[in-house]
Amino acid sequence: MISLLWLTGLGSVHAMQEVPDSVTCLEYNLLMQARGNEVTGICIMNKESEDQIVGTVVNGFGIKAFDFSYTNGKARIFNVIGPLNKWYIKKVLKGDFTFILSNIFRGEDAVKKKRRISFLPNGDISVNNARYKINYLFTPITD
């Protein structure tokens, strides 16, 4: 019981960290669809500079699926949950998130090889990886 309270206390301390004014924080509901399977969750990303973005994807219960960072034009995927922690899945996620993060702040539709990002009129962002038949839908979280 004490350890549960201690962990709860740590979580609240972590959540109260201040974000500098120069950091842009974006929050999205995320739907990932791949060959009949779906993963839903929340994607939180901080743009710390023009070329540096960090973020995480968690499910509705707060369980982390994976963390990501984007620096110098390349994404890195780490702290991946067990079922997704396979080299080939991480390789595809790395490529997709490199594409997503290099385009998400531009606000313009883009295509590169078999990947397409579309900014929909309602504010959603749709990303398609035609090679692996993966679709991502980022829906902004509004207060």
mmCIF file with all atom_site columns, C-alpha atoms in Angstrom:
data_model
loop_
_atom_site.group_PDB
_atom_site.id
_atom_site.type_symbol
_atom_site.label_atom_id
_atom_site.label_alt_id
_atom_site.label_comp_id
_atom_site.label_asym_id
_atom_site.label_entity_id
_atom_site.label_seq_id
_atom_site.pdbx_PDB_ins_code
_atom_site.Cartn_x
_atom_site.Cartn_y
_atom_site.Cartn_z
_atom_site.occupancy
_atom_site.B_iso_or_equiv
_atom_site.pdbx_formal_charge
_atom_site.auth_seq_id
_atom_site.auth_comp_id
_atom_site.auth_asym_id
_atom_site.auth_atom_id
_atom_site.pdbx_PDB_model_num
ATOM 1   C CA . MET A 1 1   ? 0.000   0.000  0.000   1.00 0.00 ? 1   MET A CA 1
ATOM 2   C CA . ILE A 1 2   ? 2.769   2.418  0.894   1.00 0.00 ? 2   ILE A CA 1
ATOM 3   C CA . SER A 1 3   ? 4.631   1.671  -2.328  1.00 0.00 ? 3   SER A CA 1
ATOM 4   C CA . LEU A 1 4   ? 1.455   2.372  -4.337  1.00 0.00 ? 4   LEU A CA 1
ATOM 5   C CA . LEU A 1 5   ? 1.075   5.750  -2.628  1.00 0.00 ? 5   LEU A CA 1
ATOM 6   C CA . TRP A 1 6   ? 4.742   6.488  -3.208  1.00 0.00 ? 6   TRP A CA 1
ATOM 7   C CA . LEU A 1 7   ? 4.424   5.703  -6.925  1.00 0.00 ? 7   LEU A CA 1
ATOM 8   C CA . THR A 1 8   ? 1.294   7.835  -7.136  1.00 0.00 ? 8   THR A CA 1
ATOM 9   C CA . GLY A 1 9   ? 3.166   10.704 -5.525  1.00 0.00 ? 9   GLY A CA 1
ATOM 10  C CA . LEU A 1 10  ? 6.012   10.384 -7.999  1.00 0.00 ? 10  LEU A CA 1
ATOM 11  C CA . GLY A 1 11  ? 3.590   10.483 -10.905 1.00 0.00 ? 11  GLY A CA 1
ATOM 12  C CA . SER A 1 12  ? 2.055   13.745 -9.724  1.00 0.00 ? 12  SER A CA 1
ATOM 13  C CA . VAL A 1 13  ? 5.471   15.359 -9.245  1.00 0.00 ? 13  VAL A CA 1
ATOM 14  C CA . HIS A 1 14  ? 6.446   14.382 -12.790 1.00 0.00 ? 14  HIS A CA 1
ATOM 15  C CA . ALA A 1 15  ? 3.208   15.773 -14.215 1.00 0.00 ? 15  ALA A CA 1
ATOM 16  C CA . MET A 1 16  ? 3.801   19.174 -12.612 1.00 0.00 ? 16  MET A CA 1
ATOM 17  C CA . GLN A 1 17  ? 7.034   19.936 -14.463 1.00 0.00 ? 17  GLN A CA 1
ATOM 18  C CA . GLU A 1 18  ? 7.000   23.333 -16.134 1.00 0.00 ? 18  GLU A CA 1
ATOM 19  C CA . VAL A 1 19  ? 7.454   23.689 -19.872 1.00 0.00 ? 19  VAL A CA 1
ATOM 20  C CA . PRO A 1 20  ? 9.498   26.692 -21.062 1.00 0.00 ? 20  PRO A CA 1
ATOM 21  C CA . ASP A 1 21  ? 7.637   29.279 -23.170 1.00 0.00 ? 21  ASP A CA 1
ATOM 22  C CA . SER A 1 22  ? 9.783   28.479 -26.221 1.00 0.00 ? 22  SER A CA 1
ATOM 23  C CA . VAL A 1 23  ? 8.457   24.892 -26.339 1.00 0.00 ? 23  VAL A CA 1
ATOM 24  C CA . THR A 1 24  ? 5.416   24.118 -28.497 1.00 0.00 ? 24  THR A CA 1
ATOM 25  C CA . CYS A 1 25  ? 3.362   21.281 -27.001 1.00 0.00 ? 25  CYS A CA 1
ATOM 26  C CA . LEU A 1 26  ? 0.907   19.351 -29.175 1.00 0.00 ? 26  LEU A CA 1
ATOM 27  C CA . GLU A 1 27  ? -1.532  16.679 -28.018 1.00 0.00 ? 27  GLU A CA 1
ATOM 28  C CA . TYR A 1 28  ? -3.382  14.331 -30.344 1.00 0.00 ? 28  TYR A CA 1
ATOM 29  C CA . ASN A 1 29  ? -5.658  11.335 -30.118 1.00 0.00 ? 29  ASN A CA 1
ATOM 30  C CA . LEU A 1 30  ? -3.892  8.763  -32.254 1.00 0.00 ? 30  LEU A CA 1
ATOM 31  C CA . LEU A 1 31  ? -5.397  5.895  -34.211 1.00 0.00 ? 31  LEU A CA 1
ATOM 32  C CA . MET A 1 32  ? -2.920  3.508  -35.860 1.00 0.00 ? 32  MET A CA 1
ATOM 33  C CA . GLN A 1 33  ? -4.382  0.890  -38.209 1.00 0.00 ? 33  GLN A CA 1
ATOM 34  C CA . ALA A 1 34  ? -2.312  -1.899 -39.725 1.00 0.00 ? 34  ALA A CA 1
ATOM 35  C CA . ARG A 1 35  ? -3.739  -4.870 -41.597 1.00 0.00 ? 35  ARG A CA 1
ATOM 36  C CA . GLY A 1 36  ? -6.937  -5.176 -39.576 1.00 0.00 ? 36  GLY A CA 1
ATOM 37  C CA . ASN A 1 37  ? -5.382  -4.268 -36.205 1.00 0.00 ? 37  ASN A CA 1
ATOM 38  C CA . GLU A 1 38  ? -5.835  -0.993 -34.370 1.00 0.00 ? 38  GLU A CA 1
ATOM 39  C CA . VAL A 1 39  ? -3.872  0.807  -31.691 1.00 0.00 ? 39  VAL A CA 1
ATOM 40  C CA . THR A 1 40  ? -5.462  3.866  -30.115 1.00 0.00 ? 40  THR A CA 1
ATOM 41  C CA . GLY A 1 41  ? -3.910  6.268  -27.694 1.00 0.00 ? 41  GLY A CA 1
ATOM 42  C CA . ILE A 1 42  ? -2.673  9.751  -27.048 1.00 0.00 ? 42  ILE A CA 1
ATOM 43  C CA . CYS A 1 43  ? 0.380   11.252 -28.721 1.00 0.00 ? 43  CYS A CA 1
ATOM 44  C CA . ILE A 1 44  ? 2.053   14.117 -26.887 1.00 0.00 ? 44  ILE A CA 1
ATOM 45  C CA . MET A 1 45  ? 4.944   15.941 -28.519 1.00 0.00 ? 45  MET A CA 1
ATOM 46  C CA . ASN A 1 46  ? 7.069   18.923 -27.586 1.00 0.00 ? 46  ASN A CA 1
ATOM 47  C CA . LYS A 1 47  ? 8.831   20.956 -30.251 1.00 0.00 ? 47  LYS A CA 1
ATOM 48  C CA . GLU A 1 48  ? 11.835  22.231 -28.335 1.00 0.00 ? 48  GLU A CA 1
ATOM 49  C CA . SER A 1 49  ? 13.516  23.897 -31.312 1.00 0.00 ? 49  SER A CA 1
ATOM 50  C CA . GLU A 1 50  ? 13.212  23.982 -35.090 1.00 0.00 ? 50  GLU A CA 1
ATOM 51  C CA . ASP A 1 51  ? 15.001  20.657 -35.397 1.00 0.00 ? 51  ASP A CA 1
ATOM 52  C CA . GLN A 1 52  ? 14.228  18.936 -32.086 1.00 0.00 ? 52  GLN A CA 1
ATOM 53  C CA . ILE A 1 53  ? 10.975  17.209 -31.145 1.00 0.00 ? 53  ILE A CA 1
ATOM 54  C CA . VAL A 1 54  ? 10.384  14.732 -28.321 1.00 0.00 ? 54  VAL A CA 1
ATOM 55  C CA . GLY A 1 55  ? 7.215   12.850 -27.501 1.00 0.00 ? 55  GLY A CA 1
ATOM 56  C CA . THR A 1 56  ? 5.422   9.769  -26.329 1.00 0.00 ? 56  THR A CA 1
ATOM 57  C CA . VAL A 1 57  ? 2.460   7.603  -27.278 1.00 0.00 ? 57  VAL A CA 1
ATOM 58  C CA . VAL A 1 58  ? 0.346   6.231  -24.412 1.00 0.00 ? 58  VAL A CA 1
ATOM 59  C CA . ASN A 1 59  ? -2.945  4.366  -24.315 1.00 0.00 ? 59  ASN A CA 1
ATOM 60  C CA . GLY A 1 60  ? -6.075  5.602  -22.562 1.00 0.00 ? 60  GLY A CA 1
ATOM 61  C CA . PHE A 1 61  ? -4.931  4.087  -19.264 1.00 0.00 ? 61  PHE A CA 1
ATOM 62  C CA . GLY A 1 62  ? -1.595  5.902  -19.372 1.00 0.00 ? 62  GLY A CA 1
ATOM 63  C CA . ILE A 1 63  ? 0.474   2.859  -20.326 1.00 0.00 ? 63  ILE A CA 1
ATOM 64  C CA . LYS A 1 64  ? 3.300   3.951  -22.592 1.00 0.00 ? 64  LYS A CA 1
ATOM 65  C CA . ALA A 1 65  ? 3.490   2.332  -26.036 1.00 0.00 ? 65  ALA A CA 1
ATOM 66  C CA . PHE A 1 66  ? 6.731   4.057  -27.039 1.00 0.00 ? 66  PHE A CA 1
ATOM 67  C CA . ASP A 1 67  ? 8.718   7.280  -26.848 1.00 0.00 ? 67  ASP A CA 1
ATOM 68  C CA . PHE A 1 68  ? 10.207  9.111  -29.799 1.00 0.00 ? 68  PHE A CA 1
ATOM 69  C CA . SER A 1 69  ? 12.613  11.912 -30.554 1.00 0.00 ? 69  SER A CA 1
ATOM 70  C CA . TYR A 1 70  ? 13.435  13.781 -33.738 1.00 0.00 ? 70  TYR A CA 1
ATOM 71  C CA . THR A 1 71  ? 16.781  15.483 -34.208 1.00 0.00 ? 71  THR A CA 1
ATOM 72  C CA . ASN A 1 72  ? 18.744  16.445 -37.312 1.00 0.00 ? 72  ASN A CA 1
ATOM 73  C CA . GLY A 1 73  ? 16.075  15.090 -39.652 1.00 0.00 ? 73  GLY A CA 1
ATOM 74  C CA . LYS A 1 74  ? 15.876  11.598 -38.112 1.00 0.00 ? 74  LYS A CA 1
ATOM 75  C CA . ALA A 1 75  ? 13.471  10.013 -35.648 1.00 0.00 ? 75  ALA A CA 1
ATOM 76  C CA . ARG A 1 76  ? 14.453  7.623  -32.903 1.00 0.00 ? 76  ARG A CA 1
ATOM 77  C CA . ILE A 1 77  ? 12.005  5.170  -31.301 1.00 0.00 ? 77  ILE A CA 1
ATOM 78  C CA . PHE A 1 78  ? 12.726  3.869  -27.789 1.00 0.00 ? 78  PHE A CA 1
ATOM 79  C CA . ASN A 1 79  ? 11.095  2.521  -24.595 1.00 0.00 ? 79  ASN A CA 1
ATOM 80  C CA . VAL A 1 80  ? 8.850   0.340  -26.769 1.00 0.00 ? 80  VAL A CA 1
ATOM 81  C CA . ILE A 1 81  ? 6.166   -1.823 -25.136 1.00 0.00 ? 81  ILE A CA 1
ATOM 82  C CA . GLY A 1 82  ? 6.660   -5.610 -25.431 1.00 0.00 ? 82  GLY A CA 1
ATOM 83  C CA . PRO A 1 83  ? 4.348   -6.517 -28.347 1.00 0.00 ? 83  PRO A CA 1
ATOM 84  C CA . LEU A 1 84  ? 5.819   -3.717 -30.491 1.00 0.00 ? 84  LEU A CA 1
ATOM 85  C CA . ASN A 1 85  ? 9.425   -4.258 -29.403 1.00 0.00 ? 85  ASN A CA 1
ATOM 86  C CA . LYS A 1 86  ? 10.591  -6.070 -32.520 1.00 0.00 ? 86  LYS A CA 1
ATOM 87  C CA . TRP A 1 87  ? 13.332  -4.727 -34.780 1.00 0.00 ? 87  TRP A CA 1
ATOM 88  C CA . TYR A 1 88  ? 11.165  -4.722 -37.902 1.00 0.00 ? 88  TYR A CA 1
ATOM 89  C CA . ILE A 1 89  ? 8.284   -2.877 -36.197 1.00 0.00 ? 89  ILE A CA 1
ATOM 90  C CA . LYS A 1 90  ? 10.661  -0.301 -34.717 1.00 0.00 ? 90  LYS A CA 1
ATOM 91  C CA . LYS A 1 91  ? 12.261  0.156  -38.157 1.00 0.00 ? 91  LYS A CA 1
ATOM 92  C CA . VAL A 1 92  ? 8.882   0.953  -39.766 1.00 0.00 ? 92  VAL A CA 1
ATOM 93  C CA . LEU A 1 93  ? 7.875   3.233  -36.861 1.00 0.00 ? 93  LEU A CA 1
ATOM 94  C CA . LYS A 1 94  ? 11.207  5.045  -37.157 1.00 0.00 ? 94  LYS A CA 1
ATOM 95  C CA . GLY A 1 95  ? 10.668  5.666  -40.875 1.00 0.00 ? 95  GLY A CA 1
ATOM 96  C CA . ASP A 1 96  ? 7.056   6.708  -40.428 1.00 0.00 ? 96  ASP A CA 1
ATOM 97  C CA . PHE A 1 97  ? 7.788   9.062  -37.529 1.00 0.00 ? 97  PHE A CA 1
ATOM 98  C CA . THR A 1 98  ? 10.752  10.575 -39.377 1.00 0.00 ? 98  THR A CA 1
ATOM 99  C CA . PHE A 1 99  ? 8.322   11.410 -42.195 1.00 0.00 ? 99  PHE A CA 1
ATOM 100 C CA . ILE A 1 100 ? 5.546   12.569 -39.839 1.00 0.00 ? 100 ILE A CA 1
ATOM 101 C CA . LEU A 1 101 ? 7.740   14.761 -37.648 1.00 0.00 ? 101 LEU A CA 1
ATOM 102 C CA . SER A 1 102 ? 9.522   16.338 -40.599 1.00 0.00 ? 102 SER A CA 1
ATOM 103 C CA . ASN A 1 103 ? 6.142   17.471 -41.998 1.00 0.00 ? 103 ASN A CA 1
ATOM 104 C CA . ILE A 1 104 ? 3.696   17.909 -39.115 1.00 0.00 ? 104 ILE A CA 1
ATOM 105 C CA . PHE A 1 105 ? 4.664   21.499 -38.288 1.00 0.00 ? 105 PHE A CA 1
ATOM 106 C CA . ARG A 1 106 ? 4.636   22.605 -41.947 1.00 0.00 ? 106 ARG A CA 1
ATOM 107 C CA . GLY A 1 107 ? 0.885   22.159 -42.316 1.00 0.00 ? 107 GLY A CA 1
ATOM 108 C CA . GLU A 1 108 ? 1.116   21.156 -45.981 1.00 0.00 ? 108 GLU A CA 1
ATOM 109 C CA . ASP A 1 109 ? 0.250   17.862 -47.648 1.00 0.00 ? 109 ASP A CA 1
ATOM 110 C CA . ALA A 1 110 ? 3.355   15.921 -48.643 1.00 0.00 ? 110 ALA A CA 1
ATOM 111 C CA . VAL A 1 111 ? 4.330   12.681 -50.347 1.00 0.00 ? 111 VAL A CA 1
ATOM 112 C CA . LYS A 1 112 ? 7.642   10.858 -50.093 1.00 0.00 ? 112 LYS A CA 1
ATOM 113 C CA . LYS A 1 113 ? 8.059   7.447  -51.681 1.00 0.00 ? 113 LYS A CA 1
ATOM 114 C CA . LYS A 1 114 ? 5.182   5.345  -50.314 1.00 0.00 ? 114 LYS A CA 1
ATOM 115 C CA . ARG A 1 115 ? 4.263   7.732  -47.472 1.00 0.00 ? 115 ARG A CA 1
ATOM 116 C CA . ARG A 1 116 ? 1.620   10.478 -47.639 1.00 0.00 ? 116 ARG A CA 1
ATOM 117 C CA . ILE A 1 117 ? 0.566   13.070 -45.054 1.00 0.00 ? 117 ILE A CA 1
ATOM 118 C CA . SER A 1 118 ? -2.690  15.006 -45.462 1.00 0.00 ? 118 SER A CA 1
ATOM 119 C CA . PHE A 1 119 ? -3.977  17.882 -43.362 1.00 0.00 ? 119 PHE A CA 1
ATOM 120 C CA . LEU A 1 120 ? -7.762  17.598 -43.297 1.00 0.00 ? 120 LEU A CA 1
ATOM 121 C CA . PRO A 1 121 ? -10.122 20.622 -43.079 1.00 0.00 ? 121 PRO A CA 1
ATOM 122 C CA . ASN A 1 122 ? -11.369 19.575 -39.620 1.00 0.00 ? 122 ASN A CA 1
ATOM 123 C CA . GLY A 1 123 ? -7.801  19.746 -38.195 1.00 0.00 ? 123 GLY A CA 1
ATOM 124 C CA . ASP A 1 124 ? -7.059  16.024 -38.329 1.00 0.00 ? 124 ASP A CA 1
ATOM 125 C CA . ILE A 1 125 ? -3.797  14.795 -39.805 1.00 0.00 ? 125 ILE A CA 1
ATOM 126 C CA . SER A 1 126 ? -3.895  11.607 -41.851 1.00 0.00 ? 126 SER A CA 1
ATOM 127 C CA . VAL A 1 127 ? -0.721  9.661  -42.632 1.00 0.00 ? 127 VAL A CA 1
ATOM 128 C CA . ASN A 1 128 ? -0.564  6.641  -44.906 1.00 0.00 ? 128 ASN A CA 1
ATOM 129 C CA . ASN A 1 129 ? 2.293   4.190  -45.404 1.00 0.00 ? 129 ASN A CA 1
ATOM 130 C CA . ALA A 1 130 ? 1.198   2.379  -48.589 1.00 0.00 ? 130 ALA A CA 1
ATOM 131 C CA . ARG A 1 131 ? 4.114   -0.058 -48.534 1.00 0.00 ? 131 ARG A CA 1
ATOM 132 C CA . TYR A 1 132 ? 3.145   -1.619 -45.191 1.00 0.00 ? 132 TYR A CA 1
ATOM 133 C CA . LYS A 1 133 ? -0.560  -0.670 -45.309 1.00 0.00 ? 133 LYS A CA 1
ATOM 134 C CA . ILE A 1 134 ? -0.420  1.409  -42.123 1.00 0.00 ? 134 ILE A CA 1
ATOM 135 C CA . ASN A 1 135 ? -2.677  4.396  -41.490 1.00 0.00 ? 135 ASN A CA 1
ATOM 136 C CA . TYR A 1 136 ? -2.247  6.960  -38.734 1.00 0.00 ? 136 TYR A CA 1
ATOM 137 C CA . LEU A 1 137 ? -4.907  9.490  -37.787 1.00 0.00 ? 137 LEU A CA 1
ATOM 138 C CA . PHE A 1 138 ? -3.903  12.329 -35.477 1.00 0.00 ? 138 PHE A CA 1
ATOM 139 C CA . THR A 1 139 ? -6.903  14.202 -34.061 1.00 0.00 ? 139 THR A CA 1
ATOM 140 C CA . PRO A 1 140 ? -6.068  17.352 -32.058 1.00 0.00 ? 140 PRO A CA 1
ATOM 141 C CA . ILE A 1 141 ? -7.160  17.283 -28.433 1.00 0.00 ? 141 ILE A CA 1
ATOM 142 C CA . THR A 1 142 ? -9.049  20.458 -27.615 1.00 0.00 ? 142 THR A CA 1
ATOM 143 C CA . ASP A 1 143 ? -9.824  21.648 -24.126 1.00 0.00 ? 143 ASP A CA 1
#
